[in-house]
């Protein structure tokens, strides 16, 4: 195993064992390197790597600290990885979203606070009658983000947030090319909101499934058609 990986594992073990808790400051570099039996250079590289995935935080002039280790912080690194997807793997991300988002929507119907439900409904009225695709996608992201947050599960919320990049590109592409997509999106959002406001979790789950599956089905058929025609498929940038 590369020396840097060994260093990462040793720091990880200190956190998992409770020797280092969220918010704790790491011992000074020389002391920690000696304690772990590492060179200072390999320890330094391990700290850099753990900072990238938000496990550690280097504060200039103060030292290195363990972060809060909250799910939204740790899963932010997943968003970075997701951004490297290929266009033909958007379907894979949409398939995962189709599994997670209906569950989050059903949970929101049970747990979302009344004031948050009211704010969700207000989002529906913020769009013009003929919104641009960009405005629609921005509203769409905010709508689904609020539902995920209303699920009461921060891990689920963070996972769905990390999937927003590639799926947002698919939404823009769909809105630019498929007739009636904007109207359908607005209608489905209204149906999802109505189910949540009525505290009907299974109805909310069903409408969320329809909403995500519609994008997935359209994109799948488009990719197949373009592959058969020998065209390169390139969604619009988000």
Short mmCIF file of C-alpha atoms in Angstrom, two decimals:
data_model
loop_
_atom_site.label_atom_id
_atom_site.label_comp_id
_atom_site.label_asym_id
_atom_site.label_seq_id
_atom_site.Cartn_x
_atom_site.Cartn_y
_atom_site.Cartn_z
CA UNK A 1 0.00 0.00 0.00
CA UNK A 2 1.38 3.48 -0.87
CA UNK A 3 2.76 5.33 2.15
CA UNK A 4 0.24 8.15 1.77
CA UNK A 5 -2.63 5.64 1.86
CA UNK A 6 -1.19 4.18 5.07
CA UNK A 7 -1.10 7.67 6.56
CA UNK A 8 -4.71 8.30 5.53
CA UNK A 9 -5.84 5.01 7.10
CA UNK A 10 -4.06 5.82 10.37
CA UNK A 11 -5.69 9.24 10.68
CA UNK A 12 -9.03 7.67 9.73
CA UNK A 13 -8.60 5.08 12.49
CA UNK A 14 -7.96 7.85 15.02
CA UNK A 15 -11.27 9.47 14.07
CA UNK A 16 -13.29 6.24 13.94
CA UNK A 17 -11.93 5.10 17.31
CA UNK A 18 -12.92 8.41 18.90
CA UNK A 19 -9.37 9.47 19.64
CA UNK A 20 -10.12 12.46 17.43
CA UNK A 21 -13.68 13.82 17.55
CA UNK A 22 -15.40 16.31 15.22
CA UNK A 23 -13.94 19.75 15.85
CA UNK A 24 -10.77 18.42 17.50
CA UNK A 25 -7.39 19.84 16.61
CA UNK A 26 -4.77 17.37 15.39
CA UNK A 27 -1.46 17.20 17.24
CA UNK A 28 1.39 19.17 15.70
CA UNK A 29 2.81 17.66 12.54
CA UNK A 30 6.10 16.44 14.04
CA UNK A 31 4.38 14.92 17.08
CA UNK A 32 1.68 13.18 15.02
CA UNK A 33 4.19 11.84 12.48
CA UNK A 34 6.27 10.33 15.26
CA UNK A 35 3.24 8.85 17.01
CA UNK A 36 1.98 7.21 13.82
CA UNK A 37 5.42 6.12 12.61
CA UNK A 38 5.18 8.20 9.44
CA UNK A 39 7.39 10.64 7.64
CA UNK A 40 6.27 14.24 7.83
CA UNK A 41 5.97 14.39 4.04
CA UNK A 42 3.61 11.39 3.84
CA UNK A 43 1.57 12.81 6.74
CA UNK A 44 1.36 16.13 4.91
CA UNK A 45 0.06 14.42 1.75
CA UNK A 46 -2.51 12.48 3.77
CA UNK A 47 -3.76 15.69 5.37
CA UNK A 48 -4.12 17.30 1.94
CA UNK A 49 -6.14 14.33 0.67
CA UNK A 50 -8.42 14.33 3.73
CA UNK A 51 -8.96 18.07 3.33
CA UNK A 52 -10.18 17.50 -0.23
CA UNK A 53 -12.93 15.19 0.99
CA UNK A 54 -13.79 17.55 3.87
CA UNK A 55 -12.64 15.27 6.69
CA UNK A 56 -9.93 17.70 7.81
CA UNK A 57 -9.65 21.47 7.67
CA UNK A 58 -6.32 23.29 7.68
CA UNK A 59 -6.59 26.72 9.27
CA UNK A 60 -3.61 28.87 8.43
CA UNK A 61 -1.73 29.92 11.54
CA UNK A 62 -3.96 27.82 13.79
CA UNK A 63 -3.57 24.16 12.91
CA UNK A 64 -5.44 21.24 11.38
CA UNK A 65 -8.88 20.28 12.66
CA UNK A 66 -11.35 17.48 12.16
CA UNK A 67 -14.42 18.95 10.46
CA UNK A 68 -17.96 18.56 11.77
CA UNK A 69 -18.22 15.36 9.67
CA UNK A 70 -21.83 16.28 8.89
CA UNK A 71 -23.31 14.33 5.94
CA UNK A 72 -23.79 17.41 3.77
CA UNK A 73 -20.09 18.24 4.18
CA UNK A 74 -18.75 14.75 3.52
CA UNK A 75 -21.09 14.04 0.61
CA UNK A 76 -20.07 17.30 -1.04
CA UNK A 77 -17.03 15.38 -2.28
CA UNK A 78 -19.40 13.04 -4.09
CA UNK A 79 -20.73 15.99 -6.08
CA UNK A 80 -17.18 16.62 -7.30
CA UNK A 81 -16.91 13.03 -8.51
CA UNK A 82 -20.37 13.06 -10.11
CA UNK A 83 -19.39 16.09 -12.20
CA UNK A 84 -16.99 13.85 -14.15
CA UNK A 85 -19.80 11.71 -15.55
CA UNK A 86 -20.01 10.98 -19.26
CA UNK A 87 -23.13 12.07 -21.08
CA UNK A 88 -24.26 8.48 -21.62
CA UNK A 89 -24.14 7.81 -17.85
CA UNK A 90 -26.77 10.46 -17.08
CA UNK A 91 -29.26 7.58 -17.25
CA UNK A 92 -27.49 5.85 -14.38
CA UNK A 93 -27.79 8.94 -12.21
CA UNK A 94 -31.44 9.36 -13.15
CA UNK A 95 -32.08 5.72 -12.22
CA UNK A 96 -30.62 6.33 -8.76
CA UNK A 97 -32.66 9.50 -8.42
CA UNK A 98 -35.79 7.55 -9.40
CA UNK A 99 -35.14 5.27 -6.42
CA UNK A 100 -34.32 7.97 -3.87
CA UNK A 101 -36.53 10.92 -4.74
CA UNK A 102 -39.95 9.22 -4.43
CA UNK A 103 -38.91 7.98 -0.99
CA UNK A 104 -37.85 11.49 0.03
CA UNK A 105 -41.11 12.93 -1.31
CA UNK A 106 -43.20 10.41 0.66
CA UNK A 107 -41.21 11.25 3.80
CA UNK A 108 -41.73 14.97 3.19
CA UNK A 109 -45.51 14.41 3.06
CA UNK A 110 -45.25 13.08 6.60
CA UNK A 111 -42.57 15.27 8.13
CA UNK A 112 -42.40 18.63 6.32
CA UNK A 113 -43.43 21.54 8.54
CA UNK A 114 -46.55 23.46 7.57
CA UNK A 115 -44.59 26.65 6.92
CA UNK A 116 -42.23 24.77 4.61
CA UNK A 117 -45.18 23.27 2.74
CA UNK A 118 -46.49 26.80 2.25
CA UNK A 119 -43.11 27.92 0.89
CA UNK A 120 -43.09 24.93 -1.45
CA UNK A 121 -46.46 26.02 -2.81
CA UNK A 122 -45.19 29.59 -3.21
CA UNK A 123 -42.43 28.31 -5.49
CA UNK A 124 -45.06 27.13 -7.93
CA UNK A 125 -46.28 30.70 -8.37
CA UNK A 126 -42.85 32.23 -8.92
CA UNK A 127 -42.58 31.19 -12.56
CA UNK A 128 -43.91 33.28 -15.42
CA UNK A 129 -46.55 31.81 -17.69
CA UNK A 130 -43.89 31.17 -20.32
CA UNK A 131 -40.64 30.75 -18.37
CA UNK A 132 -37.27 30.25 -19.99
CA UNK A 133 -35.86 26.76 -19.70
CA UNK A 134 -33.11 28.11 -17.43
CA UNK A 135 -35.68 29.68 -15.08
CA UNK A 136 -37.69 26.46 -15.07
CA UNK A 137 -34.66 24.34 -14.20
CA UNK A 138 -33.60 26.73 -11.41
CA UNK A 139 -37.12 26.58 -9.96
CA UNK A 140 -37.17 22.80 -10.41
CA UNK A 141 -33.92 22.39 -8.48
CA UNK A 142 -35.17 24.60 -5.67
CA UNK A 143 -38.48 22.73 -5.55
CA UNK A 144 -36.86 19.32 -5.25
CA UNK A 145 -34.20 20.57 -2.83
CA UNK A 146 -36.89 21.84 -0.49
CA UNK A 147 -38.72 18.50 -0.65
CA UNK A 148 -35.51 16.57 0.08
CA UNK A 149 -34.81 18.83 3.03
CA UNK A 150 -38.39 18.31 4.22
CA UNK A 151 -37.80 14.55 4.34
CA UNK A 152 -36.00 15.11 7.63
CA UNK A 153 -33.11 12.86 6.58
CA UNK A 154 -29.91 14.89 6.01
CA UNK A 155 -28.09 11.97 4.35
CA UNK A 156 -30.88 11.44 1.83
CA UNK A 157 -31.03 15.18 1.22
CA UNK A 158 -27.27 15.36 0.56
CA UNK A 159 -27.33 12.35 -1.76
CA UNK A 160 -30.08 13.91 -3.87
CA UNK A 161 -28.23 17.23 -3.94
CA UNK A 162 -25.13 15.50 -5.28
CA UNK A 163 -27.17 14.07 -8.17
CA UNK A 164 -28.50 17.46 -9.27
CA UNK A 165 -25.66 18.31 -11.65
CA UNK A 166 -26.08 15.65 -14.35
CA UNK A 167 -29.84 15.45 -13.99
CA UNK A 168 -30.09 19.23 -14.34
CA UNK A 169 -28.33 18.96 -17.69
CA UNK A 170 -30.86 16.36 -18.80
CA UNK A 171 -33.73 18.62 -17.72
CA UNK A 172 -32.36 21.52 -19.78
CA UNK A 173 -31.86 19.29 -22.80
CA UNK A 174 -35.40 17.94 -22.45
CA UNK A 175 -36.88 21.42 -22.13
CA UNK A 176 -35.04 22.62 -25.22
CA UNK A 177 -36.07 19.73 -27.45
CA UNK A 178 -39.29 18.12 -26.26
CA UNK A 179 -42.55 19.87 -27.00
CA UNK A 180 -44.78 20.25 -23.93
CA UNK A 181 -42.03 19.42 -21.40
CA UNK A 182 -42.37 22.76 -19.61
CA UNK A 183 -46.14 22.41 -19.17
CA UNK A 184 -45.78 18.80 -17.98
CA UNK A 185 -43.14 19.77 -15.44
CA UNK A 186 -45.38 22.48 -14.00
CA UNK A 187 -48.36 20.13 -13.82
CA UNK A 188 -46.35 17.39 -12.12
CA UNK A 189 -44.86 19.83 -9.60
CA UNK A 190 -48.38 20.99 -8.74
CA UNK A 191 -49.51 17.37 -8.27
CA UNK A 192 -46.53 16.61 -6.02
CA UNK A 193 -47.20 19.70 -3.96
CA UNK A 194 -50.90 18.88 -3.61
CA UNK A 195 -50.07 15.37 -2.36
CA UNK A 196 -47.57 16.71 0.18
CA UNK A 197 -49.97 19.41 1.36
CA UNK A 198 -52.68 16.77 1.76
CA UNK A 199 -50.25 14.63 3.78
CA UNK A 200 -50.67 11.72 1.36
CA UNK A 201 -47.25 10.01 1.29
CA UNK A 202 -48.05 7.26 -1.21
CA UNK A 203 -49.67 9.68 -3.64
CA UNK A 204 -46.65 11.97 -3.28
CA UNK A 205 -44.36 9.00 -3.93
CA UNK A 206 -46.30 8.07 -7.06
CA UNK A 207 -46.19 11.55 -8.57
CA UNK A 208 -42.47 11.88 -7.83
CA UNK A 209 -41.87 8.56 -9.59
CA UNK A 210 -43.84 9.72 -12.63
CA UNK A 211 -41.92 13.00 -12.68
CA UNK A 212 -38.42 11.47 -12.63
CA UNK A 213 -39.32 8.48 -14.80
CA UNK A 214 -40.64 10.81 -17.50
CA UNK A 215 -37.24 12.47 -17.88
CA UNK A 216 -35.49 9.10 -17.76
CA UNK A 217 -37.77 7.48 -20.35
CA UNK A 218 -37.45 10.40 -22.75
CA UNK A 219 -33.67 10.52 -22.42
CA UNK A 220 -33.34 6.75 -22.88
CA UNK A 221 -35.36 6.79 -26.11
CA UNK A 222 -33.42 9.81 -27.40
CA UNK A 223 -30.06 8.14 -26.76
CA UNK A 224 -31.23 4.98 -28.54
CA UNK A 225 -32.49 6.95 -31.53
CA UNK A 226 -29.30 8.98 -31.82
CA UNK A 227 -27.11 5.89 -31.42
CA UNK A 228 -29.03 4.21 -34.24
CA UNK A 229 -28.53 7.27 -36.40
CA UNK A 230 -24.83 7.41 -35.54
CA UNK A 231 -25.11 10.88 -33.99
CA UNK A 232 -23.16 12.13 -31.01
CA UNK A 233 -25.48 13.08 -28.15
CA UNK A 234 -24.47 16.24 -26.33
CA UNK A 235 -26.83 17.72 -23.73
CA UNK A 236 -26.81 21.46 -23.25
CA UNK A 237 -24.53 22.61 -20.46
CA UNK A 238 -26.18 23.44 -17.17
#
